[in-house]
JSON list of N, CA and C in Angstrom, two decimals:
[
{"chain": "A", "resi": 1, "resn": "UNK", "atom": "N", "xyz": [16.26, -20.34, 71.58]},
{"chain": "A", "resi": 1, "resn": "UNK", "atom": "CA", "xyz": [16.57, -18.96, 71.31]},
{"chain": "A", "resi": 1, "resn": "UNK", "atom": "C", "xyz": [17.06, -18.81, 69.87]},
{"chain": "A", "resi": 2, "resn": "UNK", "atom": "N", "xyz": [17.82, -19.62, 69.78]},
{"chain": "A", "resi": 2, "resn": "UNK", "atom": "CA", "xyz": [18.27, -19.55, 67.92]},
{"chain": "A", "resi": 2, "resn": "UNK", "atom": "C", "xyz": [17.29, -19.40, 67.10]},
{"chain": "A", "resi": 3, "resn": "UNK", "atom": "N", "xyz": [16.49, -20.58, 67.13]},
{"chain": "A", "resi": 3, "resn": "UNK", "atom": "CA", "xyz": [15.20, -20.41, 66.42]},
{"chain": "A", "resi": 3, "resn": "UNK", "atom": "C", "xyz": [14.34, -19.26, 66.30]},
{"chain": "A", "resi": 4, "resn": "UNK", "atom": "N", "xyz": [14.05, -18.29, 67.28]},
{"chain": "A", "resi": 4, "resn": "UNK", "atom": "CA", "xyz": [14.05, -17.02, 67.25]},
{"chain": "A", "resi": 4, "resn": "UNK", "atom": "C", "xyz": [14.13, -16.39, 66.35]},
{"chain": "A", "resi": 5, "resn": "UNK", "atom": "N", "xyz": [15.39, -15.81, 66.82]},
{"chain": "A", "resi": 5, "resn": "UNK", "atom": "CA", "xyz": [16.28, -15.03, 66.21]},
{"chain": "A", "resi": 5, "resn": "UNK", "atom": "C", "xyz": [16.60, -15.93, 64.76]},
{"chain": "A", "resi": 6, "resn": "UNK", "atom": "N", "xyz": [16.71, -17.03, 63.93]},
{"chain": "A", "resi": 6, "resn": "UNK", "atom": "CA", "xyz": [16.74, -17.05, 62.69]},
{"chain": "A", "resi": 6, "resn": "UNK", "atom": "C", "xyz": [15.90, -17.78, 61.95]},
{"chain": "A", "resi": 7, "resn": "UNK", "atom": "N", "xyz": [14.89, -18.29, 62.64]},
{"chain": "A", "resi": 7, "resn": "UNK", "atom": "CA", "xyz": [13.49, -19.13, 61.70]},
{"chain": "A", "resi": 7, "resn": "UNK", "atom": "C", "xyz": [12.66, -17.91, 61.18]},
{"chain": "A", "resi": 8, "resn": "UNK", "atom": "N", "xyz": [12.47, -17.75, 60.26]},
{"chain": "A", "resi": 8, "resn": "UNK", "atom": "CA", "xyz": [10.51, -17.48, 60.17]},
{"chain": "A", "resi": 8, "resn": "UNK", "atom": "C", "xyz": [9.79, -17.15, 60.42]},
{"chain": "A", "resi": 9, "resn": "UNK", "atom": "N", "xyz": [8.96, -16.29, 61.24]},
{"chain": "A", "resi": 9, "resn": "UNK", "atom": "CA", "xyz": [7.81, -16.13, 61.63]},
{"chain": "A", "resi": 9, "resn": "UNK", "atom": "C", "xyz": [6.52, -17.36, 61.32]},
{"chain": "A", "resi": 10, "resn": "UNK", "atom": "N", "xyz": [5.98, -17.78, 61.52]},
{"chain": "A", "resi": 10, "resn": "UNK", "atom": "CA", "xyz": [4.96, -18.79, 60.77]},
{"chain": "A", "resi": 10, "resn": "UNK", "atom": "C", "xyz": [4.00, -17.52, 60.20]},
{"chain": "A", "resi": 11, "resn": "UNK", "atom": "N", "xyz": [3.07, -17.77, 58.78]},
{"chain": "A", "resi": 11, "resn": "UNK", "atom": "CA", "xyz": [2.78, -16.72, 58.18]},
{"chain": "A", "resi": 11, "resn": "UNK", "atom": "C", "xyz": [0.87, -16.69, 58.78]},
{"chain": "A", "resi": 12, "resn": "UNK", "atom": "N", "xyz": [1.08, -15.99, 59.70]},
{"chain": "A", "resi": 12, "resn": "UNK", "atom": "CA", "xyz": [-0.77, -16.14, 60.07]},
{"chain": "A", "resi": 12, "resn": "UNK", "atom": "C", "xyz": [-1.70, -16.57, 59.22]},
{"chain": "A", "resi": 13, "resn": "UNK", "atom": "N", "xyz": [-1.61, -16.39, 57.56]},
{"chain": "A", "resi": 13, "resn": "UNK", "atom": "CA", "xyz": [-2.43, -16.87, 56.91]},
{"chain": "A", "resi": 13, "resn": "UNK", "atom": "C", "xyz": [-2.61, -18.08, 56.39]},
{"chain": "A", "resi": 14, "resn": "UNK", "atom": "N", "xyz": [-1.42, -18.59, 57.23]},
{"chain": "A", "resi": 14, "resn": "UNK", "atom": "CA", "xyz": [-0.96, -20.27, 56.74]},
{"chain": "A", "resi": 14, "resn": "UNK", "atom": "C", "xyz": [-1.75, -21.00, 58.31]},
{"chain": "A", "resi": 15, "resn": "UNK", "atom": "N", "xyz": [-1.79, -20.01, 59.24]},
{"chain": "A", "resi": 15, "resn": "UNK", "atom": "CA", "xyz": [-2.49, -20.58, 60.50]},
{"chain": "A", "resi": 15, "resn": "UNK", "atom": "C", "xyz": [-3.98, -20.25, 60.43]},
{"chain": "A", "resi": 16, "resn": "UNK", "atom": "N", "xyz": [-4.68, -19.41, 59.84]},
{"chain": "A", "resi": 16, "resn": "UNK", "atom": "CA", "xyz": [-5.60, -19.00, 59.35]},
{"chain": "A", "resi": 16, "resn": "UNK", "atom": "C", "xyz": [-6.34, -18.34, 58.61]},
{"chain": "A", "resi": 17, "resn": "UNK", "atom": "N", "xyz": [-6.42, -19.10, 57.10]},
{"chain": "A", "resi": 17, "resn": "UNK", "atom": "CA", "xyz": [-6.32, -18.25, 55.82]},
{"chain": "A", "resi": 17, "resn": "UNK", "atom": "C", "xyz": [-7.63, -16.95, 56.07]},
{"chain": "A", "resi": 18, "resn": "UNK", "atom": "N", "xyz": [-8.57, -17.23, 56.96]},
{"chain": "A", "resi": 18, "resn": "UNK", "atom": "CA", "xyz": [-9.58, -15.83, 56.75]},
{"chain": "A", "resi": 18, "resn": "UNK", "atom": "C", "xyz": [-9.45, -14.56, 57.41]},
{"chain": "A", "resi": 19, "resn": "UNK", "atom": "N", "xyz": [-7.93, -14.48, 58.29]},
{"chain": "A", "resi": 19, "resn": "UNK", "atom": "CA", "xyz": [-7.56, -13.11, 58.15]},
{"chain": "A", "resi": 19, "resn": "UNK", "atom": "C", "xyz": [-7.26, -12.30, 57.07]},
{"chain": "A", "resi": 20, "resn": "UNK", "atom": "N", "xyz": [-7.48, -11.09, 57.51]},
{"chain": "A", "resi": 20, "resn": "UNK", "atom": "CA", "xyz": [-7.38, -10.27, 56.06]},
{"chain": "A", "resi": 20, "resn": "UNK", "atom": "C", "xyz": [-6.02, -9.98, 56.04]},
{"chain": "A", "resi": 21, "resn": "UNK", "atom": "N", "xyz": [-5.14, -10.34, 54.46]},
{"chain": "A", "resi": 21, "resn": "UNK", "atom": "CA", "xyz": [-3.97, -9.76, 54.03]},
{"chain": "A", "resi": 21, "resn": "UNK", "atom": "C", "xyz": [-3.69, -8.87, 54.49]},
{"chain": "A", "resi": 22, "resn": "UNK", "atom": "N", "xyz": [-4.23, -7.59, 55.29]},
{"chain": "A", "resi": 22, "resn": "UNK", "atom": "CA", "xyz": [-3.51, -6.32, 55.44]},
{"chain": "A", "resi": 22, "resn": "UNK", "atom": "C", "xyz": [-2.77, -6.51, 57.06]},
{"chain": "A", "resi": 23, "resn": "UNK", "atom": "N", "xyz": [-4.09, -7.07, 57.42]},
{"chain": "A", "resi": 23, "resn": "UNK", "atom": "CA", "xyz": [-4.20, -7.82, 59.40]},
{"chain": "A", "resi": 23, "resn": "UNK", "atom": "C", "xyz": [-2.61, -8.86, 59.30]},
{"chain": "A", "resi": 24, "resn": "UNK", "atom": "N", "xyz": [-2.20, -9.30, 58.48]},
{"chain": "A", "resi": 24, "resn": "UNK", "atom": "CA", "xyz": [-1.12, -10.84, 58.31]},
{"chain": "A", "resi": 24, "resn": "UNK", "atom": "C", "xyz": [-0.43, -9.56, 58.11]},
{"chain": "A", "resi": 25, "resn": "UNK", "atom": "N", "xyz": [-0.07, -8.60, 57.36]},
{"chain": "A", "resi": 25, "resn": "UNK", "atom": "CA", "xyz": [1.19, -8.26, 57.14]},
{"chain": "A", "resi": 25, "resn": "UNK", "atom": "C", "xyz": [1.61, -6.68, 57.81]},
{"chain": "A", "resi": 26, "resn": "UNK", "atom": "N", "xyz": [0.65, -6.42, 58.55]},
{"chain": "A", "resi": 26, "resn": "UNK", "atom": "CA", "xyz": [0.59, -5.45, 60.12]},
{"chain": "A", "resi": 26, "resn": "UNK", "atom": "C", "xyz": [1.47, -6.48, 60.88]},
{"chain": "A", "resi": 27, "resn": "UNK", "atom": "N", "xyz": [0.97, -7.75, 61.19]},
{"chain": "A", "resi": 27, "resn": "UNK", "atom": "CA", "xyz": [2.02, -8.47, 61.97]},
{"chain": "A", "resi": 27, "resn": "UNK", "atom": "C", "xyz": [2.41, -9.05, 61.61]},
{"chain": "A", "resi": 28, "resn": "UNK", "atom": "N", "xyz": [3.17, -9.22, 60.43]},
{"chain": "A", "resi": 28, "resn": "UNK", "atom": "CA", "xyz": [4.40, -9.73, 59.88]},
{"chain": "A", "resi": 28, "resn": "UNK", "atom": "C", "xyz": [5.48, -8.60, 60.00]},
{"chain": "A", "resi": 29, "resn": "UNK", "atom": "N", "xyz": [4.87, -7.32, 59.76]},
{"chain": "A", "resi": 29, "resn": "UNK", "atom": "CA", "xyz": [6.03, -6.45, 59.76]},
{"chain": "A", "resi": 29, "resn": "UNK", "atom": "C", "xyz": [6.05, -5.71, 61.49]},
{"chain": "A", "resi": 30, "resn": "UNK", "atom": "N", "xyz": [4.76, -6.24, 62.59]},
{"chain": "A", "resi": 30, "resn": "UNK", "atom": "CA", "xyz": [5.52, -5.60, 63.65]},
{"chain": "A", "resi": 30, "resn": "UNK", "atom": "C", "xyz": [6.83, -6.68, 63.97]},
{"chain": "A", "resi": 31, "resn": "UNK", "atom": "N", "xyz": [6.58, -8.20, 63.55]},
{"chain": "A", "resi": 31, "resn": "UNK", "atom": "CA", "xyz": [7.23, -9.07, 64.22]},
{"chain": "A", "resi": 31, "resn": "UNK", "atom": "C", "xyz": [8.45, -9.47, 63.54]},
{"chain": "A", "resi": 32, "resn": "UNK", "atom": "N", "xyz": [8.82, -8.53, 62.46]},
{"chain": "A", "resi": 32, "resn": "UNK", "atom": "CA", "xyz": [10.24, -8.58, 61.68]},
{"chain": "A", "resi": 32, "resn": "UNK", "atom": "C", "xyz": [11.44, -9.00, 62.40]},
{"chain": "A", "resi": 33, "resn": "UNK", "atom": "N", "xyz": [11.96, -9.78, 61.96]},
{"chain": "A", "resi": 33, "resn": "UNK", "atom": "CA", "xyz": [13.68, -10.09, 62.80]},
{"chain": "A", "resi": 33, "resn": "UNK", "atom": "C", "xyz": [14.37, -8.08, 62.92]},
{"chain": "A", "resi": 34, "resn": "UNK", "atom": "N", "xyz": [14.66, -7.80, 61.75]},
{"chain": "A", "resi": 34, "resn": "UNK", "atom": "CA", "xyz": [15.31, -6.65, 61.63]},
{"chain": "A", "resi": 34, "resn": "UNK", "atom": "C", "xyz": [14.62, -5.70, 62.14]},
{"chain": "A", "resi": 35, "resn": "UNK", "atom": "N", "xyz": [15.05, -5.06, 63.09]},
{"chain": "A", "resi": 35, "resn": "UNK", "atom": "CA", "xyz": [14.49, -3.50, 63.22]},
{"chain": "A", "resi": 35, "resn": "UNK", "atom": "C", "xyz": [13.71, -2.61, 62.02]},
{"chain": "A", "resi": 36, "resn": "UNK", "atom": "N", "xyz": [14.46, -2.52, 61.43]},
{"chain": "A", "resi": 36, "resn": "UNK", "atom": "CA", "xyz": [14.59, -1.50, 60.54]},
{"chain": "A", "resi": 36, "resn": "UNK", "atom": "C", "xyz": [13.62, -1.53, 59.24]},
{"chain": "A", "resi": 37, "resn": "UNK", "atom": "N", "xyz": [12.90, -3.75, 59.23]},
{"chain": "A", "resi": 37, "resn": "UNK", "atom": "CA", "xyz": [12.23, -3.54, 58.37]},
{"chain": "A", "resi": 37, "resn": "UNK", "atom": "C", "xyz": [10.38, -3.41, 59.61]},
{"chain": "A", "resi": 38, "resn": "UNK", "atom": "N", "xyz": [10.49, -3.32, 60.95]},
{"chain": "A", "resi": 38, "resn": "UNK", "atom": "CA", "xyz": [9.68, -2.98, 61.45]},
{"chain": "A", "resi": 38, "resn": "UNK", "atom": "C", "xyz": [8.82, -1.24, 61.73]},
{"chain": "A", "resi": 39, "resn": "UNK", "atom": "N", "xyz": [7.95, -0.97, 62.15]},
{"chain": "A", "resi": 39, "resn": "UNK", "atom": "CA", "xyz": [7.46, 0.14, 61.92]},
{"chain": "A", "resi": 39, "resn": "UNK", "atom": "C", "xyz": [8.51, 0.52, 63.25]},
{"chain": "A", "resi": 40, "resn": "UNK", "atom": "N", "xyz": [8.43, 1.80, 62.61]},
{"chain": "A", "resi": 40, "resn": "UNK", "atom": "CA", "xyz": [9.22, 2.75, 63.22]},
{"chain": "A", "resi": 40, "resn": "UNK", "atom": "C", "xyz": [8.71, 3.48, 64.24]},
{"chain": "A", "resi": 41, "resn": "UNK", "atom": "N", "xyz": [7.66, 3.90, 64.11]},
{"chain": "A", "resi": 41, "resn": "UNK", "atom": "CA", "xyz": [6.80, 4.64, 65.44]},
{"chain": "A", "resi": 41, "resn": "UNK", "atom": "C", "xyz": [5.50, 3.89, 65.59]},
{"chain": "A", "resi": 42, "resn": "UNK", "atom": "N", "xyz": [4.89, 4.72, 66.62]},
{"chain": "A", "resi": 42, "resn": "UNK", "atom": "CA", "xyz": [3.13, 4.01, 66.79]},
{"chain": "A", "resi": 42, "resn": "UNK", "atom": "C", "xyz": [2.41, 4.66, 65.91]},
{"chain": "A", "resi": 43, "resn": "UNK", "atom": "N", "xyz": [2.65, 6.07, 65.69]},
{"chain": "A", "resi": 43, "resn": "UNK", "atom": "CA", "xyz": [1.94, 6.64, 64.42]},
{"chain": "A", "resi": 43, "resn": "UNK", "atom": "C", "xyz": [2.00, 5.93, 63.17]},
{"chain": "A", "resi": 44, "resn": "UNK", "atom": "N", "xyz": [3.18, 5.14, 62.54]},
{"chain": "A", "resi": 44, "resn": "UNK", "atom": "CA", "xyz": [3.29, 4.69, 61.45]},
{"chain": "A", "resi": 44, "resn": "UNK", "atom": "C", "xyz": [2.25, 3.34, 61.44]},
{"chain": "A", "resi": 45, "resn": "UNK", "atom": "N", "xyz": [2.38, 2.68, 63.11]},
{"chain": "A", "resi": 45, "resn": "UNK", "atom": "CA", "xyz": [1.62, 1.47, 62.98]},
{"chain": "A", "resi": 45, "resn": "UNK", "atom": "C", "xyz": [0.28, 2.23, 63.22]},
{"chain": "A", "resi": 46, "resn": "UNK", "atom": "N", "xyz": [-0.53, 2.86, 63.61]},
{"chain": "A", "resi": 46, "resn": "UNK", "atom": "CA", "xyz": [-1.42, 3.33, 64.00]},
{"chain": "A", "resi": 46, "resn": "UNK", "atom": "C", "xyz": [-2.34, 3.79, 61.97]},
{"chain": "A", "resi": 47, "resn": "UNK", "atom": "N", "xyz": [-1.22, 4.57, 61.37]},
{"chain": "A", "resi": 47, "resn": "UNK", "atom": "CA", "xyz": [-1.57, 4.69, 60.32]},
{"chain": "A", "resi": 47, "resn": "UNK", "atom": "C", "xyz": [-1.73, 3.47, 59.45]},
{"chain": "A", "resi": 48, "resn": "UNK", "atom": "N", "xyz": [-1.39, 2.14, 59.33]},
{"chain": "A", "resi": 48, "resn": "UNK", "atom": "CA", "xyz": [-1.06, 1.03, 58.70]},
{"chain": "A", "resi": 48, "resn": "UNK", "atom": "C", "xyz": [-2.57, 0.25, 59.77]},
{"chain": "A", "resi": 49, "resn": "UNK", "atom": "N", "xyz": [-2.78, 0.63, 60.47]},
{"chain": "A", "resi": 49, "resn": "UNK", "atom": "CA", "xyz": [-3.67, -0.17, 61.01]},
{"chain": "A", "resi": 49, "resn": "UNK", "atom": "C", "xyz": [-5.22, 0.79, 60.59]},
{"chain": "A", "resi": 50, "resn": "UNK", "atom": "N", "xyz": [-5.15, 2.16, 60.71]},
{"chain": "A", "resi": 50, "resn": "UNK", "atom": "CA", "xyz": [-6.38, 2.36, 59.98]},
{"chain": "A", "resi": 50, "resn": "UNK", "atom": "C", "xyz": [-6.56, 2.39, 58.29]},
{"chain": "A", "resi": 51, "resn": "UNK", "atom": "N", "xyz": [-5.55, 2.02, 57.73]},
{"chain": "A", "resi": 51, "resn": "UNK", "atom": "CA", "xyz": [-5.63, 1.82, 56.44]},
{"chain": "A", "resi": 51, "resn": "UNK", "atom": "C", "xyz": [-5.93, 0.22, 56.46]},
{"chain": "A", "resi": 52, "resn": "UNK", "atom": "N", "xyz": [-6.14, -0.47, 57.03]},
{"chain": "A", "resi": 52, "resn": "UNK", "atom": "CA", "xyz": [-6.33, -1.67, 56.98]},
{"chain": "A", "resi": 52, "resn": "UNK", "atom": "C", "xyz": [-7.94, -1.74, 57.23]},
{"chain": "A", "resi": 53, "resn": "UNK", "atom": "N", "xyz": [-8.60, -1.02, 58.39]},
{"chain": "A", "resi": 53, "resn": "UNK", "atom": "CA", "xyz": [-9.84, -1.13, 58.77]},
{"chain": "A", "resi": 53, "resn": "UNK", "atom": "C", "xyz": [-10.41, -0.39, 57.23]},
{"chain": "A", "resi": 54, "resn": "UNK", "atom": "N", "xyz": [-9.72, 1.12, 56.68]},
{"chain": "A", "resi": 54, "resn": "UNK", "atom": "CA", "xyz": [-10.78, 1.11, 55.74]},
{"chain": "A", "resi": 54, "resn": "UNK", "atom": "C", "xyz": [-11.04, 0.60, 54.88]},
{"chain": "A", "resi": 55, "resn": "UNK", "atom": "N", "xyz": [-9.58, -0.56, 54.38]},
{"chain": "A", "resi": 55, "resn": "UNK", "atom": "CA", "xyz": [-9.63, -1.42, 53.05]},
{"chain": "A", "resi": 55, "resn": "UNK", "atom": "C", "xyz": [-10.91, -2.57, 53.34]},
{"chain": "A", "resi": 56, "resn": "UNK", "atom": "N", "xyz": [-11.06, -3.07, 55.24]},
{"chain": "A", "resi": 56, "resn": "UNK", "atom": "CA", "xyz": [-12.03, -4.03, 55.09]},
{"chain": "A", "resi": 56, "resn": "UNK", "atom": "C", "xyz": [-13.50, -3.39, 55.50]},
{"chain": "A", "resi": 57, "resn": "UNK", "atom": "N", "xyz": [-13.40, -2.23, 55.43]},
{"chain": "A", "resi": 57, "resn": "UNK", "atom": "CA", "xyz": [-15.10, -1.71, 55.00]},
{"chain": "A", "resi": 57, "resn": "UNK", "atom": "C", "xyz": [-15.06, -1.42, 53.94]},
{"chain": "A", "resi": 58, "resn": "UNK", "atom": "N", "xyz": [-14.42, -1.55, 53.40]},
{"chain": "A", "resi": 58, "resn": "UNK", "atom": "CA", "xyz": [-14.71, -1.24, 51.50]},
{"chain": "A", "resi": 58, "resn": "UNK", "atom": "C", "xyz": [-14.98, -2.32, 51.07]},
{"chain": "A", "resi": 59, "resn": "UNK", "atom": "N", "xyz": [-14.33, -3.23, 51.50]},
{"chain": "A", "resi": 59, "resn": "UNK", "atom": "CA", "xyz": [-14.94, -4.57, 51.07]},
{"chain": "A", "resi": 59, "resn": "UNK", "atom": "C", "xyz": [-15.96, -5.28, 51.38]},
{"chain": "A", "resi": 60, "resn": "UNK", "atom": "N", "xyz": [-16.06, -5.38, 52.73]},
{"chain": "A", "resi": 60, "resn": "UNK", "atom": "CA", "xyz": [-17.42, -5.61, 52.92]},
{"chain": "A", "resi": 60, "resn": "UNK", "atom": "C", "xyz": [-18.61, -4.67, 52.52]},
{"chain": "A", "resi": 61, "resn": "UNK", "atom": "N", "xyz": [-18.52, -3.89, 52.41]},
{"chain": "A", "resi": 61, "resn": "UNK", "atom": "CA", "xyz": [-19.41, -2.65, 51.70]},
{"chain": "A", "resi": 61, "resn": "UNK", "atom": "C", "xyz": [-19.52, -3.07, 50.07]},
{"chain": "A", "resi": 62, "resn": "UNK", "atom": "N", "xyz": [-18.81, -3.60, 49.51]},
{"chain": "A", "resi": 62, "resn": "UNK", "atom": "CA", "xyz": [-18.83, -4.04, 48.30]},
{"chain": "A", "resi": 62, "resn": "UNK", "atom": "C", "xyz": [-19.21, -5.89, 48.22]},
{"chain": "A", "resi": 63, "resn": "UNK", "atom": "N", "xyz": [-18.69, -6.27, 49.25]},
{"chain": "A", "resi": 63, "resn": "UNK", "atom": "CA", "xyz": [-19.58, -7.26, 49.00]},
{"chain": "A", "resi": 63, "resn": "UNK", "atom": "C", "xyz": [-21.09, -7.49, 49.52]},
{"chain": "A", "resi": 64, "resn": "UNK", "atom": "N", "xyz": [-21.60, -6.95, 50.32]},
{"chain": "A", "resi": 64, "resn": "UNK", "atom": "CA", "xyz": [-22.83, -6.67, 50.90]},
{"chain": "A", "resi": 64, "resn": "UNK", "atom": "C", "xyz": [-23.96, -5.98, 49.85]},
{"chain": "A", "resi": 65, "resn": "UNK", "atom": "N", "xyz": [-22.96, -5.32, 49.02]},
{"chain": "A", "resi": 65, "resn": "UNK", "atom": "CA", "xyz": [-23.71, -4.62, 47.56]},
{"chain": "A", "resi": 65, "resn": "UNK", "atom": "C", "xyz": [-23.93, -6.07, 46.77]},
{"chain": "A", "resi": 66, "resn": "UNK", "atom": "N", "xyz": [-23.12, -6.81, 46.84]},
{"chain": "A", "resi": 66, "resn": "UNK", "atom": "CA", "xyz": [-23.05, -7.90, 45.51]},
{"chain": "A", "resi": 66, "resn": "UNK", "atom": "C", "xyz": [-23.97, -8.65, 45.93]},
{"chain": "A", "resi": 67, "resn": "UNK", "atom": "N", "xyz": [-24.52, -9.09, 47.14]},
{"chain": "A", "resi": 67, "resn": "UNK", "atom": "CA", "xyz": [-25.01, -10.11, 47.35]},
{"chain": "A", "resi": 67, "resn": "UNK", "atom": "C", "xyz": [-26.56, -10.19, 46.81]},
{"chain": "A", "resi": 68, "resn": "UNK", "atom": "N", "xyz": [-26.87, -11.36, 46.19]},
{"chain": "A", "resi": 68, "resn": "UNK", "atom": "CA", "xyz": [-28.58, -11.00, 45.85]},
{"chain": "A", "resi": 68, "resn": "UNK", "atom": "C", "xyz": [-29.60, -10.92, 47.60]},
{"chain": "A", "resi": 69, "resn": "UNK", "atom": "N", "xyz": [-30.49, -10.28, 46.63]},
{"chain": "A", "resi": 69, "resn": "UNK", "atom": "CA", "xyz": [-31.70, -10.24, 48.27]},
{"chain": "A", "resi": 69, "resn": "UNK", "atom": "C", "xyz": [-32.66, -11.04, 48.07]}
]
């Protein structure tokens, strides 16, 4: 239980670097020790989670442009 409450989170991208940065830090910040640095409502996570889907169609949309044919 200590460990819990004062280790770390392990950082998902250290368990699997090809999640996307936005996906690691959606759940880094639902799984915050502190309340307060966690989302506050479902709307806030709800908003943080579709800003995440459109950052990775922009990217793949941009890399799908880059690629030769």
């Amino acid at each position: 239980m200590h460990s819990i409450t004062k280790n770390p989170i392990p950082n998902i991208k250290d368990i699997d670097p090809k999640v996307p940065t936005c996906i690691a830090n959606i759940i880094n910040k639902m799984l915050a020790k502190d309340a307060n640095s966690r989302y506050q409502s479902g709307k806030e996570l709800i908003e943080a989670i579709n800003d995440c889907k459109r950052l990775i169609k922009q990217r793949a949309a941009a890399q799908s442009a880059t690629k030769p044919k």
